[in-house]
Amino acid sequence: MTGNQLFFVFGAVFHSFLAIVAGDADFSGLRFAKHPESTMAKPGDEVVLDCALNVSADSIQWRLNGKPLPEAASKGRGRLELKIAQQKEDFEKQTGTYQCIALFGASALASLPAEVSVVHIEHPVGPPTNTVNTTYTGSMFYVKCHPPVSVPPARINFFKDGQQLSHQADEHGGFMLRNVTSKDSGRYTCSATNQITDVTVKLNDTLDLHVGSPPTHDVAPALTTLAQIHYSAHLGRDITMDCPFSGWPLPHYNWTKYGGKLAKDRIIIKPGSLIIRQVKPTDMGTYLCLGTNRLGWVKRVIKLEVIEAPEIDMRSETKGIDEGGDFNMTCTASGTPEPTIKWLLNGKPAEDDKSITVDQEKLTILYVEKRHAGILQCFASNKAGTVNTMTMLHVRPKLIHDDKVQPRQNHRGKPKKNGRKKNGNDKNNKNHSDDPMIPPTKPNVTRLSSDSVILTWDVPPGKSLNISFFRVQYTEANSSNLWSTEEDDLGPHVRSAEVNNLKPGMSYRFRISAVYSNNDNMQGPKSAVFVMRKDPTSKKPILYPVIKSVTAAGTNALNVSWDVPFASTQPIEGFFIHLRSDSVAGTFEKQICKDGHTRSCLVKHLLPDSRYEIKIQAFNSAGTSAFSETMHGRTGYETEAEVSSTTINPENELLDVEYVPESTSSSSHMLNLGIAFISMVFLIFLLFLGGYYCKNCHSRTVASEQDPGKEAQAYGLVNVGKSVTNGSAHHPHQIRHGHRHPARVHITSNPLDDTAVHYKAEDVVEVASQNNNFSDPARQRLRTNSLDDDEDDLEGTSGSAGSSEEDAPPVPLRQCV
């Protein structure tokens, strides 16, 4: 590590330390001096909500049920004024939870929530109910009415035969008649009164009670009415739990508590009731009410819940988190009933951020970014109220390491030196070009299955060294593992690849490495952290594509068109095109069309005049569809003129540079064949005529015994007996069907291969001799590190009929001319 790098690291660490210390100082003094308070208002009233901080905020915003209110609703700093609507359908939009949001730059702090409700009472819904019950003197009976919807809760009024009673309703809307007599017989009705508006509504409940004389025989204990079995009591208040039984003789009551004892100093037992004074947390639990007489017993199970305000077992603090890493936080709260947890990040619901997952008390940030810096708040709420705690998040920026764009390295993995050894032929050597190496872009990652992904990338435009091939590399995120390199070499025209055998549930990073024509390599930037989720949110496509046509698009490409016959219920994110040449009995190659709406794709970099077998799959993040039916297509025919006009370029052959001439129609193809046939017939006729004439002349010459082969060689007719085209001899396997085959390339070392430590000094690229005026049909051996030397060798071995170093011998006397 250089001195500048050490200084940069030290500066970043010191800056983070100062930020954390400063954050603690700011955090310790940041609080709400006044929270908005819950309120109830009548229709047409004005409501004012106020909040204030002990420091000055940049601005104040208000939210209703988590959604921001228009700025015009805020009258001044920290004050919100509301005009309550008159109609129910209008004021219902104004009720709910209000919060004051104080903004400090990009950070924000939210106040405790305040509930705004509108005072009203609703008429009962449903038909009247009439109940008839019979009991006897000395027993007990529970009279109950159903309370209506009311804000605040309505007061229940009881009437007997039209006369109002003094009994007060319990929290469930009823009261207990004890030791009843015949005077308690009659019709019971109810009404409900809103205690703020004094509006009273009549309820639909009616009870006809008949109290008779005690029975003359024994009656076993039994429940008289269905009284409540669940009770809630606020801490410090009194609670009465009822257990009305009938029977004769009157049942004897016995109260017990499961797993505990009754607080005898705070309980009062009455026939059919248990009263607990000044409820404590230890009173919560399950109680058993048992009634017995001579004929048997009956029991009733009652549960008591003691309401306690929530408490959060987490202190406010400041946390420093690393950019690009993961962050987990747990907010543990106690209280009864169990509190609900809500997370806010800078005043907004945390779950609105796609990179944040919330599971009740647990929050996870999968990939920390700078925007996650600020104030993280945890709110815990139940019937007794709401509490919150906050954490100041400082995001430590990641250091810019050299591995974001790797330094240029030679094939031994060592950094290149500024100097470069040059040979005498470096003038025209393309492998030693001064053009820079432009790395591939950061790959885009798309889930294909629980253990595979698709990568797509590009190469930025600009003057750069030619790329020989790509390789895909990946590593587990947040680990010290080395980068794993895929074995397959991807051609320079490839811009997508599939990575398999990944671990479900793990997080990965990916990058693309490029090897250039100078045998150097460079890594592109790393992708964002990608989590291999086990359970996809969608299902893989069921319908498979139907290929409509496969047509030639020049000599090196095919245009494939398809369709999906019916509207798919599963989303389609793209298509795989699998193709294989009929002349190769190998596996299918795969190309990716990453557009679920496209219905055609141009498949390039194919051989001319070759037949290909093609099939298609649709895919999304859940998987792939079945294969389509197979269809064949043939690329265009490459004419002889196009072959001869294409010069051999070893570098282009290595890079598989696309060569796509204009497509040739079938009519022009037949015309060329006709011209070639007529030319051949005319040539044969001339040869026959010339041979006949020379034969006659030969009989009259004194050189009749001269070797005809040497004579022909003397006049430049080389390679007698072999085909001659454009003045050069061709190997019979080099040109076939009027097109050229690509040179066979063999690379014995790979600068990205983990197992390869050094290049061999004699690594070569073998290029078969083609239409290049080589008199020797043997394959030339070209060194990869010195192209000019190869060109000199080629010049030394090449020759043509018109470039012989020796002059042709003079025409013999009396030779035919």
XYZ file of C-alpha atoms in Angstrom, residues 10-542:
533
model
C -6.311 7.090 7.894
C -8.259 10.161 6.816
C -11.405 8.143 6.153
C -11.195 6.390 9.542
C -10.576 9.675 11.343
C -13.468 11.318 9.486
C -15.788 8.450 10.475
C -14.661 8.780 14.097
C -15.395 12.498 14.108
C -18.779 11.865 12.488
C -19.734 9.354 15.163
C -18.594 11.615 17.984
C -20.427 14.551 16.465
C -23.460 12.364 15.937
C -23.507 11.424 19.611
C -23.351 15.069 20.561
C -26.169 16.018 18.226
C -28.228 13.003 19.176
C -28.019 13.536 22.920
C -29.592 16.977 22.574
C -32.211 16.229 19.925
C -35.719 15.637 21.292
C -39.295 16.812 21.126
C -40.106 19.322 23.835
C -43.808 18.976 22.999
C -45.610 16.154 21.243
C -49.014 16.584 19.591
C -51.834 15.391 21.861
C -54.798 13.190 21.026
C -58.107 14.995 20.886
C -61.803 14.589 20.141
C -63.803 17.276 18.356
C -67.350 17.817 17.196
C -68.207 18.225 13.518
C -67.508 21.831 12.502
C -64.961 22.425 15.283
C -61.398 23.612 14.731
C -58.559 21.410 15.939
C -55.034 22.630 16.598
C -52.094 20.251 16.914
C -48.789 21.575 18.216
C -45.288 20.154 18.375
C -41.961 21.679 19.337
C -38.325 20.648 19.581
C -35.564 21.851 21.818
C -33.547 22.766 18.716
C -34.514 24.536 15.537
C -35.423 22.213 12.665
C -34.992 23.062 9.002
C -38.708 22.524 8.440
C -41.768 20.789 9.903
C -44.088 18.416 8.070
C -47.209 16.543 9.167
C -48.345 13.047 8.296
C -51.778 11.436 8.604
C -51.763 7.641 8.829
C -48.233 7.646 7.412
C -49.022 9.826 4.384
C -47.783 13.431 4.064
C -50.304 16.252 4.311
C -50.183 19.228 1.927
C -47.808 21.957 3.077
C -50.695 24.438 3.071
C -52.247 22.543 6.000
C -49.408 23.618 8.293
C -49.967 27.092 9.756
C -46.594 28.175 11.023
C -43.744 26.104 12.375
C -44.971 23.127 14.395
C -48.704 23.969 14.289
C -51.416 22.193 12.324
C -54.959 23.586 12.157
C -57.889 21.444 11.044
C -61.496 22.337 10.316
C -63.585 19.241 11.040
C -66.158 18.530 8.340
C -69.870 18.226 9.087
C -70.681 15.063 7.175
C -69.523 11.632 8.283
C -68.104 10.628 4.889
C -65.950 13.784 5.002
C -64.754 13.859 8.621
C -63.823 10.160 8.463
C -61.025 11.229 6.085
C -59.720 13.567 8.801
C -59.608 11.025 11.621
C -56.620 8.852 12.401
C -53.027 9.091 13.562
C -51.168 12.390 13.154
C -47.414 12.792 13.508
C -45.144 15.806 13.452
C -41.993 15.316 11.334
C -38.979 17.548 12.008
C -36.540 17.722 9.086
C -32.797 18.218 9.528
C -31.418 18.126 6.000
C -31.899 14.576 4.744
C -32.625 13.272 8.261
C -35.985 13.484 10.013
C -37.377 12.849 13.492
C -41.020 11.838 14.077
C -43.050 12.712 17.163
C -45.255 10.363 19.145
C -48.573 9.787 17.380
C -51.716 11.711 18.268
C -55.198 10.361 17.576
C -57.821 12.768 16.225
C -61.389 11.465 16.484
C -64.755 13.092 15.806
C -67.502 12.916 18.439
C -70.606 11.093 17.219
C -72.969 8.246 18.014
C -74.567 5.871 15.537
C -78.019 4.330 15.635
C -78.151 0.572 16.200
C -78.227 -1.618 13.130
C -80.372 -4.709 12.803
C -83.831 -5.876 13.888
C -85.011 -5.721 17.540
C -84.224 -8.728 19.752
C -86.600 -10.011 22.467
C -85.402 -12.536 25.072
C -87.607 -14.319 27.656
C -85.992 -15.844 30.767
C -87.352 -17.494 33.920
C -85.580 -17.754 37.291
C -86.589 -18.072 40.922
C -86.278 -16.134 44.141
C -82.775 -15.926 45.601
C -80.917 -16.592 42.358
C -78.969 -14.104 40.202
C -79.371 -12.907 36.635
C -77.145 -10.937 34.205
C -78.900 -8.230 32.161
C -76.996 -7.101 29.070
C -77.470 -4.665 26.160
C -75.272 -4.251 23.075
C -73.554 -0.809 23.050
C -73.699 1.172 19.772
C -70.761 2.724 17.910
C -69.947 5.928 19.745
C -67.027 8.344 20.229
C -66.428 8.466 23.129
C -68.022 5.181 24.323
C -71.681 5.793 25.166
C -73.248 5.553 28.623
C -75.804 2.710 28.793
C -79.126 3.494 30.487
C -81.313 0.620 31.808
C -85.100 0.719 32.100
C -87.603 -1.658 33.774
C -91.152 -1.297 32.569
C -90.251 2.183 31.262
C -88.651 3.382 34.495
C -84.916 4.191 34.493
C -82.784 2.145 36.875
C -79.738 3.325 38.816
C -77.586 0.393 37.772
C -74.404 1.233 35.877
C -73.212 -0.906 33.023
C -69.886 -2.667 33.127
C -67.379 -2.505 30.261
C -69.416 -5.093 28.361
C -72.732 -3.202 28.558
C -74.494 -5.192 31.309
C -75.162 -5.419 35.073
C -75.855 -8.227 37.575
C -79.185 -8.736 39.434
C -78.422 -10.494 42.738
C -80.803 -12.312 45.101
C -83.736 -11.591 42.825
C -87.333 -11.465 44.018
C -90.698 -11.266 42.325
C -90.270 -7.477 42.241
C -87.512 -7.917 39.646
C -89.954 -9.436 37.168
C -90.743 -7.229 34.176
C -89.523 -5.935 30.780
C -85.999 -4.526 30.600
C -84.913 -2.093 27.839
C -81.841 0.093 27.183
C -80.698 3.354 25.633
C -77.255 4.851 24.936
C -76.144 8.467 25.423
C -73.089 10.216 23.973
C -71.696 12.037 26.991
C -70.296 14.972 24.949
C -73.130 15.675 22.537
C -75.870 14.379 24.935
C -77.429 12.602 21.955
C -79.385 9.516 23.068
C -80.415 6.580 20.904
C -82.761 3.737 21.817
C -81.279 0.249 21.607
C -83.008 -2.787 20.123
C -82.453 -5.143 23.095
C -85.547 -6.243 25.098
C -85.572 -8.760 28.015
C -88.702 -10.243 29.639
C -87.759 -11.710 33.057
C -90.093 -13.883 35.168
C -89.107 -14.587 38.807
C -90.970 -17.523 40.388
C -91.046 -19.295 43.747
C -88.158 -21.582 44.749
C -88.509 -25.151 43.478
C -89.818 -27.872 45.797
C -87.030 -30.253 44.763
C -83.277 -29.986 44.412
C -81.824 -28.532 41.185
C -78.219 -29.106 40.066
C -76.011 -26.033 39.517
C -76.105 -24.492 36.026
C -75.187 -21.288 34.207
C -78.041 -18.816 34.056
C -76.691 -16.519 31.303
C -73.652 -16.388 29.040
C -71.638 -13.823 30.970
C -68.200 -12.653 29.797
C -65.210 -14.976 30.039
C -62.531 -12.420 28.974
C -61.850 -9.349 31.132
C -59.347 -6.518 30.758
C -58.269 -4.231 33.576
C -55.980 -1.217 33.579
C -53.145 -1.315 36.037
C -54.200 0.119 39.427
C -57.955 -0.007 38.784
C -60.665 -2.304 40.190
C -62.227 -5.166 38.226
C -65.365 -7.283 38.827
C -65.619 -10.741 37.235
C -69.096 -12.347 37.200
C -69.981 -16.027 37.352
C -73.800 -16.384 37.681
C -75.037 -19.912 38.541
C -78.542 -21.210 39.228
C -79.527 -24.232 41.298
C -81.328 -25.298 44.433
C -80.181 -25.125 47.050
C -78.164 -22.089 45.907
C -74.676 -23.153 44.797
C -71.651 -22.499 46.953
C -68.925 -20.496 45.133
C -65.224 -21.222 45.194
C -62.612 -19.136 43.287
C -59.091 -20.308 42.451
C -56.299 -19.130 40.148
C -54.334 -21.423 37.894
C -50.644 -21.400 38.748
C -50.988 -18.843 41.515
C -52.809 -17.632 44.588
C -55.546 -15.081 45.141
C -54.463 -11.800 46.699
C -56.663 -12.133 49.776
C -55.939 -8.601 50.949
C -57.318 -7.135 47.695
C -60.260 -9.405 46.791
C -63.956 -9.372 47.652
C -66.081 -12.476 46.972
C -69.801 -12.029 46.461
C -72.347 -14.601 45.277
C -71.534 -14.972 41.611
C -68.763 -12.342 41.530
C -65.073 -11.809 42.313
C -63.836 -8.233 42.841
C -60.109 -7.409 42.660
C -59.087 -3.990 43.915
C -56.099 -2.042 42.552
C -55.139 -4.564 39.942
C -51.448 -5.489 39.704
C -49.491 -7.307 36.982
C -49.430 -10.445 39.140
C -53.237 -10.602 38.984
C -53.179 -11.428 35.271
C -53.985 -15.040 34.489
C -56.726 -17.668 34.376
C -59.353 -18.017 37.125
C -61.670 -20.944 37.905
C -65.166 -20.309 39.260
C -66.723 -23.465 40.804
C -70.376 -23.774 41.967
C -71.508 -26.824 43.979
C -74.593 -28.112 45.820
C -75.938 -31.526 46.872
C -76.600 -32.630 43.303
C -73.250 -31.724 41.762
C -71.055 -28.942 40.533
C -70.446 -26.606 37.587
C -67.375 -24.581 36.657
C -66.487 -21.607 34.521
C -63.043 -20.505 33.252
C -62.382 -16.744 33.147
C -59.257 -14.994 31.815
C -58.020 -11.652 33.146
C -55.685 -9.400 31.155
C -53.918 -6.552 32.926
C -53.226 -3.693 30.513
C -49.670 -2.386 30.785
C -48.073 0.412 28.797
C -45.369 -0.733 26.374
C -41.700 -0.485 27.178
C -38.796 -0.837 24.754
C -35.754 -2.730 25.925
C -33.333 -0.710 23.807
C -31.621 2.540 24.586
C -31.150 5.328 22.106
C -27.706 5.233 20.549
C -25.583 6.049 17.534
C -24.439 3.316 15.171
C -21.847 3.412 12.417
C -22.627 1.069 9.525
C -20.605 0.282 6.407
C -21.786 1.217 2.949
C -22.420 -1.885 0.875
C -22.825 -4.130 3.924
C -25.860 -5.570 5.668
C -27.459 -4.144 8.816
C -29.749 -5.863 11.315
C -31.528 -4.355 14.287
C -34.031 -5.731 16.810
C -36.499 -3.675 18.839
C -37.730 -5.757 21.788
C -40.803 -4.357 23.544
C -42.857 -5.565 26.506
C -46.414 -4.714 27.508
C -49.945 -6.104 27.608
C -51.496 -6.669 25.195
C -48.384 -7.434 23.139
C -47.270 -4.187 21.496
C -47.211 -3.743 17.755
C -43.902 -2.516 16.337
C -43.534 0.119 13.643
C -40.259 1.331 12.115
C -39.636 4.799 10.675
C -36.487 5.834 8.810
C -36.198 9.605 8.556
C -39.906 9.974 9.272
C -41.080 7.500 6.610
C -42.232 3.875 7.003
C -39.089 1.768 6.682
C -40.866 -0.961 4.719
C -41.399 1.525 1.869
C -37.691 1.122 1.071
C -37.232 -1.878 -1.243
C -33.889 -2.782 0.310
C -35.354 -2.921 3.841
C -37.313 -5.868 5.210
C -39.350 -5.597 8.415
C -40.469 -8.630 10.416
C -42.313 -7.124 13.410
C -39.494 -6.333 15.852
C -36.622 -7.115 13.419
C -35.373 -4.754 10.695
C -32.832 -5.710 8.019
C -31.106 -3.546 5.414
C -29.799 -5.925 2.748
C -27.438 -3.429 1.094
C -26.574 -0.257 2.977
C -26.426 2.896 0.893
C -25.697 6.499 1.811
C -29.420 7.318 1.737
C -29.931 5.039 4.759
C -28.062 7.483 6.973
C -30.219 9.421 9.425
C -32.653 8.699 12.241
C -34.136 5.228 12.653
C -37.072 5.075 15.098
C -38.884 2.127 16.645
C -42.457 2.701 17.911
C -44.241 0.227 20.207
C -48.015 0.678 20.711
C -50.917 -0.999 22.529
C -54.114 0.058 24.322
C -52.145 1.838 27.033
C -50.139 4.099 24.733
C -47.076 4.436 22.517
C -43.372 4.726 23.234
C -40.417 5.029 20.892
C -36.673 4.952 20.750
C -34.319 6.193 18.063
C -30.952 5.313 16.631
C -28.732 7.675 14.695
C -27.281 5.814 11.699
C -23.962 7.002 10.264
C -23.025 5.324 6.972
C -19.293 4.911 6.609
C -18.477 5.294 2.889
C -16.582 2.402 1.407
C -13.033 3.101 0.370
C -12.305 3.265 -3.344
C -10.027 0.265 -3.731
C -8.150 -0.564 -6.871
C -10.265 -3.694 -7.337
C -13.201 -1.580 -8.475
C -11.338 -1.270 -11.771
C -8.406 -3.653 -11.477
C -4.945 -2.409 -12.460
C -3.517 -3.649 -15.677
C -1.716 -6.927 -15.112
C 0.397 -9.149 -17.244
C -0.280 -12.817 -17.738
C 1.670 -13.666 -14.589
C -0.684 -11.638 -12.398
C 1.887 -8.892 -11.700
C 1.231 -5.203 -12.320
C 2.626 -3.913 -15.568
C 5.631 -1.662 -15.440
C 5.761 1.685 -17.156
C 8.505 0.484 -19.477
C 7.814 -2.013 -22.249
C 10.235 -4.208 -24.089
C 9.970 -3.675 -27.798
C 11.428 -5.597 -30.665
C 12.447 -4.409 -34.045
C 9.088 -5.268 -35.563
C 7.054 -3.252 -33.064
C 6.247 -0.623 -35.627
C 3.299 -2.503 -37.057
C 2.556 -4.806 -34.120
C -1.057 -4.405 -33.092
C -0.539 -6.423 -29.933
C 1.582 -3.569 -28.612
C -0.951 -0.862 -29.381
C -1.015 2.249 -27.205
C -4.814 2.087 -27.098
C -6.166 1.744 -23.541
C -7.994 -1.276 -22.197
C -11.603 -0.263 -21.546
C -13.154 -2.664 -18.996
C -16.706 -4.062 -19.234
C -19.514 -2.326 -17.370
C -20.973 -3.443 -14.056
C -23.157 -6.492 -14.774
C -26.897 -6.380 -14.310
C -28.080 -9.424 -12.324
C -31.458 -11.129 -12.815
C -32.689 -14.141 -10.865
C -33.365 -17.203 -13.009
C -33.952 -19.816 -10.297
C -33.081 -20.403 -6.662
C -29.510 -21.299 -7.681
C -28.877 -19.472 -10.964
C -28.812 -15.933 -12.353
C -28.436 -14.162 -15.685
C -25.756 -11.506 -16.127
C -25.862 -8.839 -18.819
C -23.189 -6.231 -19.483
C -21.742 -3.979 -22.141
C -18.442 -2.427 -23.170
C -18.358 1.394 -23.095
C -17.692 3.015 -26.468
C -14.240 4.342 -27.165
C -10.947 3.500 -28.798
C -9.745 0.414 -26.965
C -7.695 -2.689 -27.498
C -9.644 -5.510 -29.071
C -11.132 -7.959 -26.585
C -10.236 -11.618 -27.088
C -12.805 -13.079 -24.710
C -14.709 -12.527 -21.457
C -14.929 -14.540 -18.282
C -17.480 -14.346 -15.455
C -16.280 -14.064 -11.858
C -18.273 -14.111 -8.618
C -17.773 -14.261 -4.856
C -19.889 -14.465 -1.722
C -20.679 -11.014 -0.359
C -19.224 -9.945 2.991
C -16.706 -12.779 3.017
C -12.975 -13.103 2.538
C -13.337 -15.774 -0.138
C -11.427 -15.338 -3.377
C -13.202 -14.683 -6.638
C -14.383 -17.804 -8.453
C -13.924 -17.813 -12.228
C -16.234 -19.617 -14.642
C -14.382 -21.998 -16.960
C -16.093 -20.994 -20.201
C -14.470 -18.395 -22.442
C -17.118 -16.038 -23.814
C -16.559 -14.541 -27.249
C -15.943 -10.803 -27.647
C -19.431 -10.322 -29.077
C -21.165 -11.964 -26.075
C -22.988 -9.617 -23.690
C -24.856 -12.067 -21.424
C -24.153 -15.242 -19.482
C -25.830 -17.637 -17.083
C -24.240 -18.568 -13.740
C -25.395 -21.819 -12.125
C -24.790 -23.833 -8.939
C -25.148 -20.879 -6.570
C -26.295 -21.396 -2.982
C -29.930 -20.458 -2.217
C -30.206 -17.844 0.498
C -26.629 -16.599 0.031
C -25.545 -13.135 -1.136
C -23.195 -12.737 -4.096
C -21.323 -10.129 -6.118
C -20.454 -10.548 -9.784
C -18.033 -8.938 -12.231
C -16.898 -9.447 -15.816
C -13.230 -9.848 -16.713
C -11.922 -9.158 -20.198
C -8.780 -10.530 -21.851
C -7.378 -8.271 -24.569
C -5.366 -8.855 -27.711
C -2.131 -8.037 -25.839
C -2.751 -10.974 -23.450
C -3.459 -8.496 -20.637
C -6.699 -8.525 -18.654
C -8.885 -6.132 -16.707
C -11.843 -6.618 -14.373
C -14.979 -4.520 -14.631
C -16.705 -3.024 -11.567
C -18.510 -5.298 -9.126
C -22.265 -5.661 -9.127
C -24.433 -4.752 -6.187
C -25.027 -7.470 -3.592
C -27.557 -9.946 -4.960
C -29.461 -12.272 -2.603
C -30.438 -15.699 -3.936
C -33.952 -15.885 -2.530
C -35.266 -19.388 -1.957
C -38.959 -18.777 -2.569
C -39.817 -16.826 -5.727
C -42.637 -14.326 -5.633
C -43.991 -15.629 -8.947
C -44.277 -18.909 -10.832
C -42.263 -19.885 -13.874
C -43.950 -19.528 -17.288
C -46.262 -22.416 -18.146
